[in-house]
PDB file of N, CA and C in Angstrom:
ATOM      1  N   MET A 298       0.853  -1.163   0.000  1.00  0.00           N
ATOM      2  CA  MET A 298       0.000   0.000   0.000  1.00  0.00           C
ATOM      3  C   MET A 298       0.901   1.228   0.000  1.00  0.00           C
ATOM      4  N   SER A 299       0.560   2.200  -0.837  1.00  0.00           N
ATOM      5  CA  SER A 299       1.403   3.379  -0.965  1.00  0.00           C
ATOM      6  C   SER A 299       1.282   4.287   0.250  1.00  0.00           C
ATOM      7  N   ARG A 300       2.293   5.139   0.418  1.00  0.00           N
ATOM      8  CA  ARG A 300       2.293   6.086   1.532  1.00  0.00           C
ATOM      9  C   ARG A 300       1.085   7.007   1.442  1.00  0.00           C
ATOM     10  N   LEU A 301       0.711   7.422   0.228  1.00  0.00           N
ATOM     11  CA  LEU A 301      -0.437   8.297   0.038  1.00  0.00           C
ATOM     12  C   LEU A 301      -1.721   7.612   0.486  1.00  0.00           C
ATOM     13  N   ARG A 302      -1.878   6.315   0.180  1.00  0.00           N
ATOM     14  CA  ARG A 302      -3.081   5.594   0.598  1.00  0.00           C
ATOM     15  C   ARG A 302      -3.118   5.445   2.114  1.00  0.00           C
ATOM     16  N   VAL A 303      -1.967   5.221   2.748  1.00  0.00           N
ATOM     17  CA  VAL A 303      -1.925   5.135   4.210  1.00  0.00           C
ATOM     18  C   VAL A 303      -2.293   6.485   4.799  1.00  0.00           C
ATOM     19  N   LEU A 304      -1.775   7.569   4.220  1.00  0.00           N
ATOM     20  CA  LEU A 304      -2.118   8.914   4.672  1.00  0.00           C
ATOM     21  C   LEU A 304      -3.619   9.136   4.552  1.00  0.00           C
ATOM     22  N   SER A 305      -4.180   8.818   3.403  1.00  0.00           N
ATOM     23  CA  SER A 305      -5.619   9.001   3.187  1.00  0.00           C
ATOM     24  C   SER A 305      -6.425   8.167   4.167  1.00  0.00           C
ATOM     25  N   LEU A 306      -6.038   6.921   4.340  1.00  0.00           N
ATOM     26  CA  LEU A 306      -6.744   6.032   5.256  1.00  0.00           C
ATOM     27  C   LEU A 306      -6.670   6.556   6.684  1.00  0.00           C
ATOM     28  N   SER A 307      -5.513   7.030   7.092  1.00  0.00           N
ATOM     29  CA  SER A 307      -5.353   7.553   8.450  1.00  0.00           C
ATOM     30  C   SER A 307      -6.260   8.737   8.701  1.00  0.00           C
ATOM     31  N   ILE A 308      -6.314   9.643   7.740  1.00  0.00           N
ATOM     32  CA  ILE A 308      -7.145  10.830   7.901  1.00  0.00           C
ATOM     33  C   ILE A 308      -8.614  10.464   7.852  1.00  0.00           C
ATOM     34  N   LEU A 309      -8.993   9.570   6.934  1.00  0.00           N
ATOM     35  CA  LEU A 309     -10.387   9.148   6.871  1.00  0.00           C
ATOM     36  C   LEU A 309     -10.816   8.441   8.145  1.00  0.00           C
ATOM     37  N   CYS A 310      -9.994   7.557   8.637  1.00  0.00           N
ATOM     38  CA  CYS A 310     -10.328   6.853   9.877  1.00  0.00           C
ATOM     39  C   CYS A 310     -10.415   7.824  11.033  1.00  0.00           C
ATOM     40  N   ALA A 311      -9.529   8.771  11.080  1.00  0.00           N
ATOM     41  CA  ALA A 311      -9.547   9.742  12.169  1.00  0.00           C
ATOM     42  C   ALA A 311     -10.809  10.576  12.147  1.00  0.00           C
ATOM     43  N   GLY A 312     -11.365  10.762  10.987  1.00  0.00           N
ATOM     44  CA  GLY A 312     -12.536  11.608  10.856  1.00  0.00           C
ATOM     45  C   GLY A 312     -13.860  10.916  11.043  1.00  0.00           C
ATOM     46  N   MET A 313     -13.877   9.668  11.457  1.00  0.00           N
ATOM     47  CA  MET A 313     -15.115   8.923  11.493  1.00  0.00           C
ATOM     48  C   MET A 313     -15.849   8.935  12.819  1.00  0.00           C
ATOM     49  N   GLY A 314     -15.353   9.642  13.814  1.00  0.00           N
ATOM     50  CA  GLY A 314     -16.021   9.635  15.109  1.00  0.00           C
ATOM     51  C   GLY A 314     -17.248  10.532  15.138  1.00  0.00           C
ATOM     52  N   LEU A 315     -18.100  10.298  16.113  1.00  0.00           N
ATOM     53  CA  LEU A 315     -19.264  11.146  16.337  1.00  0.00           C
ATOM     54  C   LEU A 315     -18.860  12.364  17.147  1.00  0.00           C
ATOM     55  N   ALA A 316     -19.592  13.434  16.997  1.00  0.00           N
ATOM     56  CA  ALA A 316     -19.346  14.599  17.835  1.00  0.00           C
ATOM     57  C   ALA A 316     -19.728  14.244  19.262  1.00  0.00           C
ATOM     58  N   GLN A 317     -18.834  14.502  20.184  1.00  0.00           N
ATOM     59  CA  GLN A 317     -19.052  14.168  21.588  1.00  0.00           C
ATOM     60  C   GLN A 317     -18.628  15.341  22.447  1.00  0.00           C
ATOM     61  N   PRO A 318     -19.167  15.444  23.636  1.00  0.00           N
ATOM     62  CA  PRO A 318     -18.657  16.448  24.562  1.00  0.00           C
ATOM     63  C   PRO A 318     -17.239  16.087  24.993  1.00  0.00           C
ATOM     64  N   ALA A 319     -16.548  17.018  25.615  1.00  0.00           N
ATOM     65  CA  ALA A 319     -15.158  16.781  26.019  1.00  0.00           C
ATOM     66  C   ALA A 319     -15.074  15.709  27.102  1.00  0.00           C
ATOM     67  N   PHE A 320     -14.250  14.709  26.875  1.00  0.00           N
ATOM     68  CA  PHE A 320     -13.973  13.647  27.839  1.00  0.00           C
ATOM     69  C   PHE A 320     -12.468  13.412  27.855  1.00  0.00           C
ATOM     70  N   SER A 321     -11.975  12.886  28.936  1.00  0.00           N
ATOM     71  CA  SER A 321     -10.586  12.454  28.984  1.00  0.00           C
ATOM     72  C   SER A 321     -10.522  11.029  28.461  1.00  0.00           C
ATOM     73  N   ALA A 322      -9.323  10.586  28.086  1.00  0.00           N
ATOM     74  CA  ALA A 322      -9.146   9.207  27.632  1.00  0.00           C
ATOM     75  C   ALA A 322      -9.516   8.277  28.771  1.00  0.00           C
ATOM     76  N   PRO A 323     -10.035   7.104  28.544  1.00  0.00           N
ATOM     77  CA  PRO A 323     -10.339   6.564  27.225  1.00  0.00           C
ATOM     78  C   PRO A 323     -11.576   7.226  26.625  1.00  0.00           C
ATOM     79  N   PHE A 324     -11.674   7.123  25.301  1.00  0.00           N
ATOM     80  CA  PHE A 324     -12.798   7.724  24.606  1.00  0.00           C
ATOM     81  C   PHE A 324     -14.085   6.998  24.990  1.00  0.00           C
ATOM     82  N   PRO A 325     -15.226   7.687  24.909  1.00  0.00           N
ATOM     83  CA  PRO A 325     -16.512   7.061  25.222  1.00  0.00           C
ATOM     84  C   PRO A 325     -16.776   5.852  24.312  1.00  0.00           C
ATOM     85  N   ASN A 326     -17.485   4.854  24.850  1.00  0.00           N
ATOM     86  CA  ASN A 326     -17.733   3.613  24.114  1.00  0.00           C
ATOM     87  C   ASN A 326     -18.377   3.832  22.758  1.00  0.00           C
ATOM     88  N   GLU A 327     -19.377   4.705  22.677  1.00  0.00           N
ATOM     89  CA  GLU A 327     -20.054   4.953  21.398  1.00  0.00           C
ATOM     90  C   GLU A 327     -19.076   5.531  20.374  1.00  0.00           C
ATOM     91  N   TYR A 328     -18.226   6.418  20.821  1.00  0.00           N
ATOM     92  CA  TYR A 328     -17.210   7.031  19.946  1.00  0.00           C
ATOM     93  C   TYR A 328     -16.248   5.956  19.438  1.00  0.00           C
ATOM     94  N   VAL A 329     -15.812   5.091  20.353  1.00  0.00           N
ATOM     95  CA  VAL A 329     -14.888   4.007  20.003  1.00  0.00           C
ATOM     96  C   VAL A 329     -15.519   3.078  18.977  1.00  0.00           C
ATOM     97  N   GLN A 330     -16.761   2.665  19.215  1.00  0.00           N
ATOM     98  CA  GLN A 330     -17.420   1.738  18.299  1.00  0.00           C
ATOM     99  C   GLN A 330     -17.612   2.346  16.920  1.00  0.00           C
ATOM    100  N   THR A 331     -18.012   3.614  16.879  1.00  0.00           N
ATOM    101  CA  THR A 331     -18.187   4.293  15.595  1.00  0.00           C
ATOM    102  C   THR A 331     -16.858   4.402  14.859  1.00  0.00           C
ATOM    103  N   TYR A 332     -15.817   4.763  15.587  1.00  0.00           N
ATOM    104  CA  TYR A 332     -14.486   4.873  14.983  1.00  0.00           C
ATOM    105  C   TYR A 332     -14.060   3.535  14.383  1.00  0.00           C
ATOM    106  N   LEU A 333     -14.171   2.459  15.159  1.00  0.00           N
ATOM    107  CA  LEU A 333     -13.729   1.141  14.695  1.00  0.00           C
ATOM    108  C   LEU A 333     -14.555   0.665  13.500  1.00  0.00           C
ATOM    109  N   ASP A 334     -15.871   0.879  13.533  1.00  0.00           N
ATOM    110  CA  ASP A 334     -16.729   0.465  12.419  1.00  0.00           C
ATOM    111  C   ASP A 334     -16.367   1.203  11.135  1.00  0.00           C
ATOM    112  N   GLN A 335     -16.291   2.535  11.228  1.00  0.00           N
ATOM    113  CA  GLN A 335     -16.020   3.331  10.031  1.00  0.00           C
ATOM    114  C   GLN A 335     -14.584   3.156   9.538  1.00  0.00           C
ATOM    115  N   CYS A 336     -13.652   3.052  10.453  1.00  0.00           N
ATOM    116  CA  CYS A 336     -12.265   2.824  10.070  1.00  0.00           C
ATOM    117  C   CYS A 336     -12.133   1.485   9.360  1.00  0.00           C
ATOM    118  N   GLY A 337     -12.782   0.453   9.896  1.00  0.00           N
ATOM    119  CA  GLY A 337     -12.735  -0.873   9.271  1.00  0.00           C
ATOM    120  C   GLY A 337     -13.308  -0.864   7.869  1.00  0.00           C
ATOM    121  N   LYS A 338     -14.432  -0.177   7.684  1.00  0.00           N
ATOM    122  CA  LYS A 338     -15.043  -0.080   6.351  1.00  0.00           C
ATOM    123  C   LYS A 338     -14.110   0.649   5.381  1.00  0.00           C
ATOM    124  N   THR A 339     -13.518   1.732   5.848  1.00  0.00           N
ATOM    125  CA  THR A 339     -12.605   2.503   5.003  1.00  0.00           C
ATOM    126  C   THR A 339     -11.366   1.681   4.646  1.00  0.00           C
ATOM    127  N   ALA A 340     -10.815   0.996   5.637  1.00  0.00           N
ATOM    128  CA  ALA A 340      -9.595   0.212   5.407  1.00  0.00           C
ATOM    129  C   ALA A 340      -9.840  -0.944   4.443  1.00  0.00           C
ATOM    130  N   THR A 341     -10.955  -1.635   4.584  1.00  0.00           N
ATOM    131  CA  THR A 341     -11.229  -2.746   3.649  1.00  0.00           C
ATOM    132  C   THR A 341     -11.546  -2.206   2.260  1.00  0.00           C
ATOM    133  N   ALA A 342     -12.190  -1.046   2.177  1.00  0.00           N
ATOM    134  CA  ALA A 342     -12.438  -0.428   0.872  1.00  0.00           C
ATOM    135  C   ALA A 342     -11.134  -0.026   0.195  1.00  0.00           C
ATOM    136  N   GLU A 343     -10.106   0.260   0.995  1.00  0.00           N
ATOM    137  CA  GLU A 343      -8.788   0.607   0.460  1.00  0.00           C
ATOM    138  C   GLU A 343      -7.972  -0.640   0.103  1.00  0.00           C
ATOM    139  N   GLY A 344      -8.535  -1.821   0.377  1.00  0.00           N
ATOM    140  CA  GLY A 344      -7.876  -3.043  -0.049  1.00  0.00           C
ATOM    141  C   GLY A 344      -7.221  -3.870   1.039  1.00  0.00           C
ATOM    142  N   LEU A 345      -7.342  -3.467   2.286  1.00  0.00           N
ATOM    143  CA  LEU A 345      -6.761  -4.273   3.363  1.00  0.00           C
ATOM    144  C   LEU A 345      -7.673  -5.452   3.678  1.00  0.00           C
ATOM    145  N   PRO A 346      -7.101  -6.632   3.923  1.00  0.00           N
ATOM    146  CA  PRO A 346      -7.921  -7.759   4.362  1.00  0.00           C
ATOM    147  C   PRO A 346      -8.582  -7.421   5.700  1.00  0.00           C
ATOM    148  N   GLY A 347      -9.748  -8.006   5.967  1.00  0.00           N
ATOM    149  CA  GLY A 347     -10.532  -7.696   7.149  1.00  0.00           C
ATOM    150  C   GLY A 347      -9.771  -7.739   8.458  1.00  0.00           C
ATOM    151  N   GLU A 348      -9.008  -8.805   8.680  1.00  0.00           N
ATOM    152  CA  GLU A 348      -8.275  -8.943   9.941  1.00  0.00           C
ATOM    153  C   GLU A 348      -7.213  -7.859  10.096  1.00  0.00           C
ATOM    154  N   LEU A 349      -6.481  -7.573   9.028  1.00  0.00           N
ATOM    155  CA  LEU A 349      -5.458  -6.525   9.078  1.00  0.00           C
ATOM    156  C   LEU A 349      -6.107  -5.159   9.278  1.00  0.00           C
ATOM    157  N   ALA A 350      -7.255  -4.936   8.647  1.00  0.00           N
ATOM    158  CA  ALA A 350      -7.977  -3.676   8.819  1.00  0.00           C
ATOM    159  C   ALA A 350      -8.383  -3.493  10.281  1.00  0.00           C
ATOM    160  N   GLN A 351      -8.900  -4.547  10.907  1.00  0.00           N
ATOM    161  CA  GLN A 351      -9.288  -4.475  12.316  1.00  0.00           C
ATOM    162  C   GLN A 351      -8.083  -4.175  13.205  1.00  0.00           C
ATOM    163  N   GLU A 352      -6.971  -4.820  12.925  1.00  0.00           N
ATOM    164  CA  GLU A 352      -5.763  -4.592  13.721  1.00  0.00           C
ATOM    165  C   GLU A 352      -5.262  -3.160  13.545  1.00  0.00           C
ATOM    166  N   LEU A 353      -5.276  -2.665  12.312  1.00  0.00           N
ATOM    167  CA  LEU A 353      -4.834  -1.297  12.041  1.00  0.00           C
ATOM    168  C   LEU A 353      -5.723  -0.293  12.773  1.00  0.00           C
ATOM    169  N   CYS A 354      -7.014  -0.492  12.685  1.00  0.00           N
ATOM    170  CA  CYS A 354      -7.944   0.427  13.342  1.00  0.00           C
ATOM    171  C   CYS A 354      -7.793   0.385  14.859  1.00  0.00           C
ATOM    172  N   GLY A 355      -7.619  -0.803  15.426  1.00  0.00           N
ATOM    173  CA  GLY A 355      -7.403  -0.923  16.862  1.00  0.00           C
ATOM    174  C   GLY A 355      -6.123  -0.237  17.295  1.00  0.00           C
ATOM    175  N   CYS A 356      -5.082  -0.410  16.508  1.00  0.00           N
ATOM    176  CA  CYS A 356      -3.797   0.220  16.815  1.00  0.00           C
ATOM    177  C   CYS A 356      -3.918   1.743  16.779  1.00  0.00           C
ATOM    178  N   THR A 357      -4.535   2.275  15.727  1.00  0.00           N
ATOM    179  CA  THR A 357      -4.646   3.730  15.635  1.00  0.00           C
ATOM    180  C   THR A 357      -5.518   4.282  16.759  1.00  0.00           C
ATOM    181  N   LEU A 358      -6.595   3.586  17.076  1.00  0.00           N
ATOM    182  CA  LEU A 358      -7.444   4.034  18.180  1.00  0.00           C
ATOM    183  C   LEU A 358      -6.656   4.073  19.486  1.00  0.00           C
ATOM    184  N   ASN A 359      -5.915   3.018  19.766  1.00  0.00           N
ATOM    185  CA  ASN A 359      -5.102   2.983  20.992  1.00  0.00           C
ATOM    186  C   ASN A 359      -4.096   4.130  21.023  1.00  0.00           C
ATOM    187  N   GLU A 360      -3.462   4.397  19.903  1.00  0.00           N
ATOM    188  CA  GLU A 360      -2.487   5.493  19.830  1.00  0.00           C
ATOM    189  C   GLU A 360      -3.162   6.845  20.052  1.00  0.00           C
ATOM    190  N   PHE A 361      -4.299   7.059  19.390  1.00  0.00           N
ATOM    191  CA  PHE A 361      -4.999   8.328  19.558  1.00  0.00           C
ATOM    192  C   PHE A 361      -5.448   8.518  21.010  1.00  0.00           C
ATOM    193  N   GLN A 362      -5.976   7.460  21.633  1.00  0.00           N
ATOM    194  CA  GLN A 362      -6.425   7.561  23.023  1.00  0.00           C
ATOM    195  C   GLN A 362      -5.260   7.820  23.975  1.00  0.00           C
ATOM    196  N   ALA A 363      -4.102   7.260  23.663  1.00  0.00           N
ATOM    197  CA  ALA A 363      -2.929   7.458  24.520  1.00  0.00           C
ATOM    198  C   ALA A 363      -2.375   8.879  24.409  1.00  0.00           C
ATOM    199  N   ARG A 364      -2.576   9.494  23.255  1.00  0.00           N
ATOM    200  CA  ARG A 364      -1.980  10.808  23.009  1.00  0.00           C
ATOM    201  C   ARG A 364      -2.915  11.989  23.238  1.00  0.00           C
ATOM    202  N   TYR A 365      -4.221  11.780  23.045  1.00  0.00           N
ATOM    203  CA  TYR A 365      -5.146  12.911  23.013  1.00  0.00           C
ATOM    204  C   TYR A 365      -6.414  12.653  23.821  1.00  0.00           C
ATOM    205  N   THR A 366      -7.000  13.735  24.299  1.00  0.00           N
ATOM    206  CA  THR A 366      -8.370  13.667  24.809  1.00  0.00           C
ATOM    207  C   THR A 366      -9.284  13.657  23.582  1.00  0.00           C
ATOM    208  N   VAL A 367     -10.549  13.364  23.786  1.00  0.00           N
ATOM    209  CA  VAL A 367     -11.503  13.393  22.680  1.00  0.00           C
ATOM    210  C   VAL A 367     -11.530  14.784  22.052  1.00  0.00           C
ATOM    211  N   THR A 368     -11.515  15.802  22.872  1.00  0.00           N
ATOM    212  CA  THR A 368     -11.554  17.180  22.366  1.00  0.00           C
ATOM    213  C   THR A 368     -10.332  17.490  21.507  1.00  0.00           C
ATOM    214  N   GLU A 369      -9.164  17.104  21.961  1.00  0.00           N
ATOM    215  CA  GLU A 369      -7.937  17.338  21.179  1.00  0.00           C
ATOM    216  C   GLU A 369      -7.978  16.565  19.858  1.00  0.00           C
ATOM    217  N   PHE A 370      -8.425  15.324  19.917  1.00  0.00           N
ATOM    218  CA  PHE A 370      -8.506  14.493  18.721  1.00  0.00           C
ATOM    219  C   PHE A 370      -9.499  15.089  17.721  1.00  0.00           C
ATOM    220  N   GLN A 371     -10.665  15.515  18.210  1.00  0.00           N
ATOM    221  CA  GLN A 371     -11.660  16.125  17.325  1.00  0.00           C
ATOM    222  C   GLN A 371     -11.119  17.405  16.692  1.00  0.00           C
ATOM    223  N   SER A 372     -10.388  18.175  17.444  1.00  0.00           N
ATOM    224  CA  SER A 372      -9.800  19.407  16.916  1.00  0.00           C
ATOM    225  C   SER A 372      -8.828  19.103  15.780  1.00  0.00           C
ATOM    226  N   LEU A 373      -7.983  18.110  15.984  1.00  0.00           N
ATOM    227  CA  LEU A 373      -7.055  17.702  14.920  1.00  0.00           C
ATOM    228  C   LEU A 373      -7.806  17.243  13.683  1.00  0.00           C
ATOM    229  N   ARG A 374      -8.829  16.425  13.897  1.00  0.00           N
ATOM    230  CA  ARG A 374      -9.618  15.884  12.789  1.00  0.00           C
ATOM    231  C   ARG A 374     -10.278  17.011  12.004  1.00  0.00           C
ATOM    232  N   ILE A 375     -10.888  17.963  12.705  1.00  0.00           N
ATOM    233  CA  ILE A 375     -11.560  19.079  12.048  1.00  0.00           C
ATOM    234  C   ILE A 375     -10.569  19.905  11.232  1.00  0.00           C
ATOM    235  N   LYS A 376      -9.405  20.165  11.805  1.00  0.00           N
ATOM    236  CA  LYS A 376      -8.375  20.921  11.087  1.00  0.00           C
ATOM    237  C   LYS A 376      -7.896  20.165   9.848  1.00  0.00           C
ATOM    238  N   ALA A 377      -7.729  18.843   9.977  1.00  0.00           N
ATOM    239  CA  ALA A 377      -7.244  18.035   8.847  1.00  0.00           C
ATOM    240  C   ALA A 377      -8.263  17.971   7.712  1.00  0.00           C
ATOM    241  N   GLU A 378      -9.545  18.088   8.048  1.00  0.00           N
ATOM    242  CA  GLU A 378     -10.610  17.990   7.044  1.00  0.00           C
ATOM    243  C   GLU A 378     -11.083  19.346   6.543  1.00  0.00           C
ATOM    244  N   ALA A 379     -10.535  20.423   7.079  1.00  0.00           N
ATOM    245  CA  ALA A 379     -10.961  21.765   6.695  1.00  0.00           C
ATOM    246  C   ALA A 379     -10.613  22.048   5.238  1.00  0.00           C
ATOM    247  N   THR A 380     -11.222  23.100   4.707  1.00  0.00           N
ATOM    248  CA  THR A 380     -10.904  23.555   3.365  1.00  0.00           C
ATOM    249  C   THR A 380     -10.371  24.974   3.483  1.00  0.00           C
ATOM    250  N   PRO A 381      -9.109  25.204   3.229  1.00  0.00           N
ATOM    251  CA  PRO A 381      -8.075  24.210   2.906  1.00  0.00           C
ATOM    252  C   PRO A 381      -7.663  23.446   4.166  1.00  0.00           C
ATOM    253  N   PRO A 382      -7.185  22.225   3.963  1.00  0.00           N
ATOM    254  CA  PRO A 382      -6.791  21.418   5.131  1.00  0.00           C
ATOM    255  C   PRO A 382      -5.531  21.958   5.800  1.00  0.00           C
ATOM    256  N   ASP A 383      -5.463  21.746   7.094  1.00  0.00           N
ATOM    257  CA  ASP A 383      -4.286  22.089   7.880  1.00  0.00           C
ATOM    258  C   ASP A 383      -3.287  20.943   7.706  1.00  0.00           C
ATOM    259  N   THR A 384      -2.213  21.210   6.990  1.00  0.00           N
ATOM    260  CA  THR A 384      -1.262  20.141   6.689  1.00  0.00           C
ATOM    261  C   THR A 384      -0.560  19.608   7.934  1.00  0.00           C
ATOM    262  N   ALA A 385      -0.367  20.454   8.931  1.00  0.00           N
ATOM    263  CA  ALA A 385       0.261  19.979  10.174  1.00  0.00           C
ATOM    264  C   ALA A 385      -0.656  18.979  10.874  1.00  0.00           C
ATOM    265  N   ALA A 386      -1.954  19.248  10.895  1.00  0.00           N
ATOM    266  CA  ALA A 386      -2.910  18.314  11.502  1.00  0.00           C
ATOM    267  C   ALA A 386      -2.969  17.017  10.697  1.00  0.00           C
ATOM    268  N   GLN A 387      -2.973  17.126   9.371  1.00  0.00           N
ATOM    269  CA  GLN A 387      -2.966  15.920   8.530  1.00  0.00           C
ATOM    270  C   GLN A 387      -1.730  15.077   8.803  1.00  0.00           C
ATOM    271  N   THR A 388      -0.590  15.722   8.905  1.00  0.00           N
ATOM    272  CA  THR A 388       0.657  15.009   9.164  1.00  0.00           C
ATOM    273  C   THR A 388       0.620  14.318  10.520  1.00  0.00           C
ATOM    274  N   THR A 389       0.119  15.019  11.525  1.00  0.00           N
ATOM    275  CA  THR A 389       0.025  14.448  12.869  1.00  0.00           C
ATOM    276  C   THR A 389      -0.836  13.185  12.861  1.00  0.00           C
ATOM    277  N   LEU A 390      -1.999  13.251  12.221  1.00  0.00           N
ATOM    278  CA  LEU A 390      -2.893  12.093  12.158  1.00  0.00           C
ATOM    279  C   LEU A 390      -2.299  10.968  11.313  1.00  0.00           C
ATOM    280  N   SER A 391      -1.704  11.316  10.196  1.00  0.00           N
ATOM    281  CA  SER A 391      -1.180  10.282   9.302  1.00  0.00           C
ATOM    282  C   SER A 391       0.016   9.546   9.902  1.00  0.00           C
ATOM    283  N   LYS A 392       0.799  10.224  10.737  1.00  0.00           N
ATOM    284  CA  LYS A 392       1.944   9.559  11.362  1.00  0.00           C
ATOM    285  C   LYS A 392       1.493   8.406  12.244  1.00  0.00           C
ATOM    286  N   VAL A 393       0.368   8.564  12.924  1.00  0.00           N
ATOM    287  CA  VAL A 393      -0.171   7.472  13.741  1.00  0.00           C
ATOM    288  C   VAL A 393      -0.529   6.297  12.834  1.00  0.00           C
ATOM    289  N   GLY A 394      -1.212   6.571  11.744  1.00  0.00           N
ATOM    290  CA  GLY A 394      -1.573   5.514  10.798  1.00  0.00           C
ATOM    291  C   GLY A 394      -0.362   4.824  10.211  1.00  0.00           C
ATOM    292  N   GLU A 395       0.629   5.594   9.841  1.00  0.00           N
ATOM    293  CA  GLU A 395       1.851   5.017   9.277  1.00  0.00           C
ATOM    294  C   GLU A 395       2.580   4.156  10.297  1.00  0.00           C
ATOM    295  N   THR A 396       2.663   4.639  11.534  1.00  0.00           N
ATOM    296  CA  THR A 396       3.328   3.878  12.599  1.00  0.00           C
ATOM    297  C   THR A 396       2.643   2.536  12.791  1.00  0.00           C
ATOM    298  N   CYS A 397       1.317   2.557  12.889  1.00  0.00           N
ATOM    299  CA  CYS A 397       0.572   1.309  13.085  1.00  0.00           C
ATOM    300  C   CYS A 397       0.677   0.403  11.868  1.00  0.00           C
ATOM    301  N   PHE A 398       0.564   0.974  10.687  1.00  0.00           N
ATOM    302  CA  PHE A 398       0.664   0.178   9.469  1.00  0.00           C
ATOM    303  C   PHE A 398       2.022  -0.518   9.404  1.00  0.00           C
ATOM    304  N   ASN A 399       3.078   0.217   9.703  1.00  0.00           N
ATOM    305  CA  ASN A 399       4.417  -0.372   9.675  1.00  0.00           C
ATOM    306  C   ASN A 399       4.580  -1.466  10.732  1.00  0.00           C
ATOM    307  N   LYS A 400       4.002  -1.269  11.920  1.00  0.00           N
ATOM    308  CA  LYS A 400       4.057  -2.291  12.967  1.00  0.00           C
ATOM    309  C   LYS A 400       3.390  -3.581  12.503  1.00  0.00           C
ATOM    310  N   LEU A 401       2.262  -3.448  11.804  1.00  0.00           N
ATOM    311  CA  LEU A 401       1.481  -4.622  11.416  1.00  0.00           C
ATOM    312  C   LEU A 401       2.006  -5.301  10.159  1.00  0.00           C
ATOM    313  N   VAL A 402       2.469  -4.519   9.210  1.00  0.00           N
ATOM    314  CA  VAL A 402       2.905  -5.084   7.931  1.00  0.00           C
ATOM    315  C   VAL A 402       4.345  -5.571   7.979  1.00  0.00           C
ATOM    316  N   PHE A 403       5.176  -4.860   8.704  1.00  0.00           N
ATOM    317  CA  PHE A 403       6.590  -5.198   8.752  1.00  0.00           C
ATOM    318  C   PHE A 403       6.967  -5.826  10.098  1.00  0.00           C
ATOM    319  N   VAL A 404       6.151  -6.763  10.521  1.00  0.00           N
ATOM    320  CA  VAL A 404       6.373  -7.449  11.787  1.00  0.00           C
ATOM    321  C   VAL A 404       7.600  -8.346  11.648  1.00  0.00           C
ATOM    322  N   GLU A 405       8.504  -8.223  12.633  1.00  0.00           N
ATOM    323  CA  GLU A 405       9.680  -9.099  12.634  1.00  0.00           C
ATOM    324  C   GLU A 405       9.284 -10.445  13.200  1.00  0.00           C
ATOM    325  N   GLU A 406       9.766 -11.494  12.579  1.00  0.00           N
ATOM    326  CA  GLU A 406       9.444 -12.840  13.046  1.00  0.00           C
ATOM    327  C   GLU A 406      10.628 -13.497  13.670  1.00  0.00           C
TER     328      GLU A 406
END
């Protein structure tokens, strides 16, 4: 999968949550379920096998929850999806996706 597709997938997955009031990590259950469902659909549409898509989405969710509150994550997502998009926010979100993708695809045996 190309770097551009991983970037696109990361940003799309990051943008799939529901609007929620401010909470500290961990994210609310409904937010988590929506994120995982939409991320999985996006990842499989991009060509990832179902199991790998689930692992990628779980990894990115864990990373986002470890780094950000829901409010911070939503702010990044909104900036990344703005017109014109905030490239710093896109880069921040895509790095999480790339890190997880590399962990899953380039696993040392």
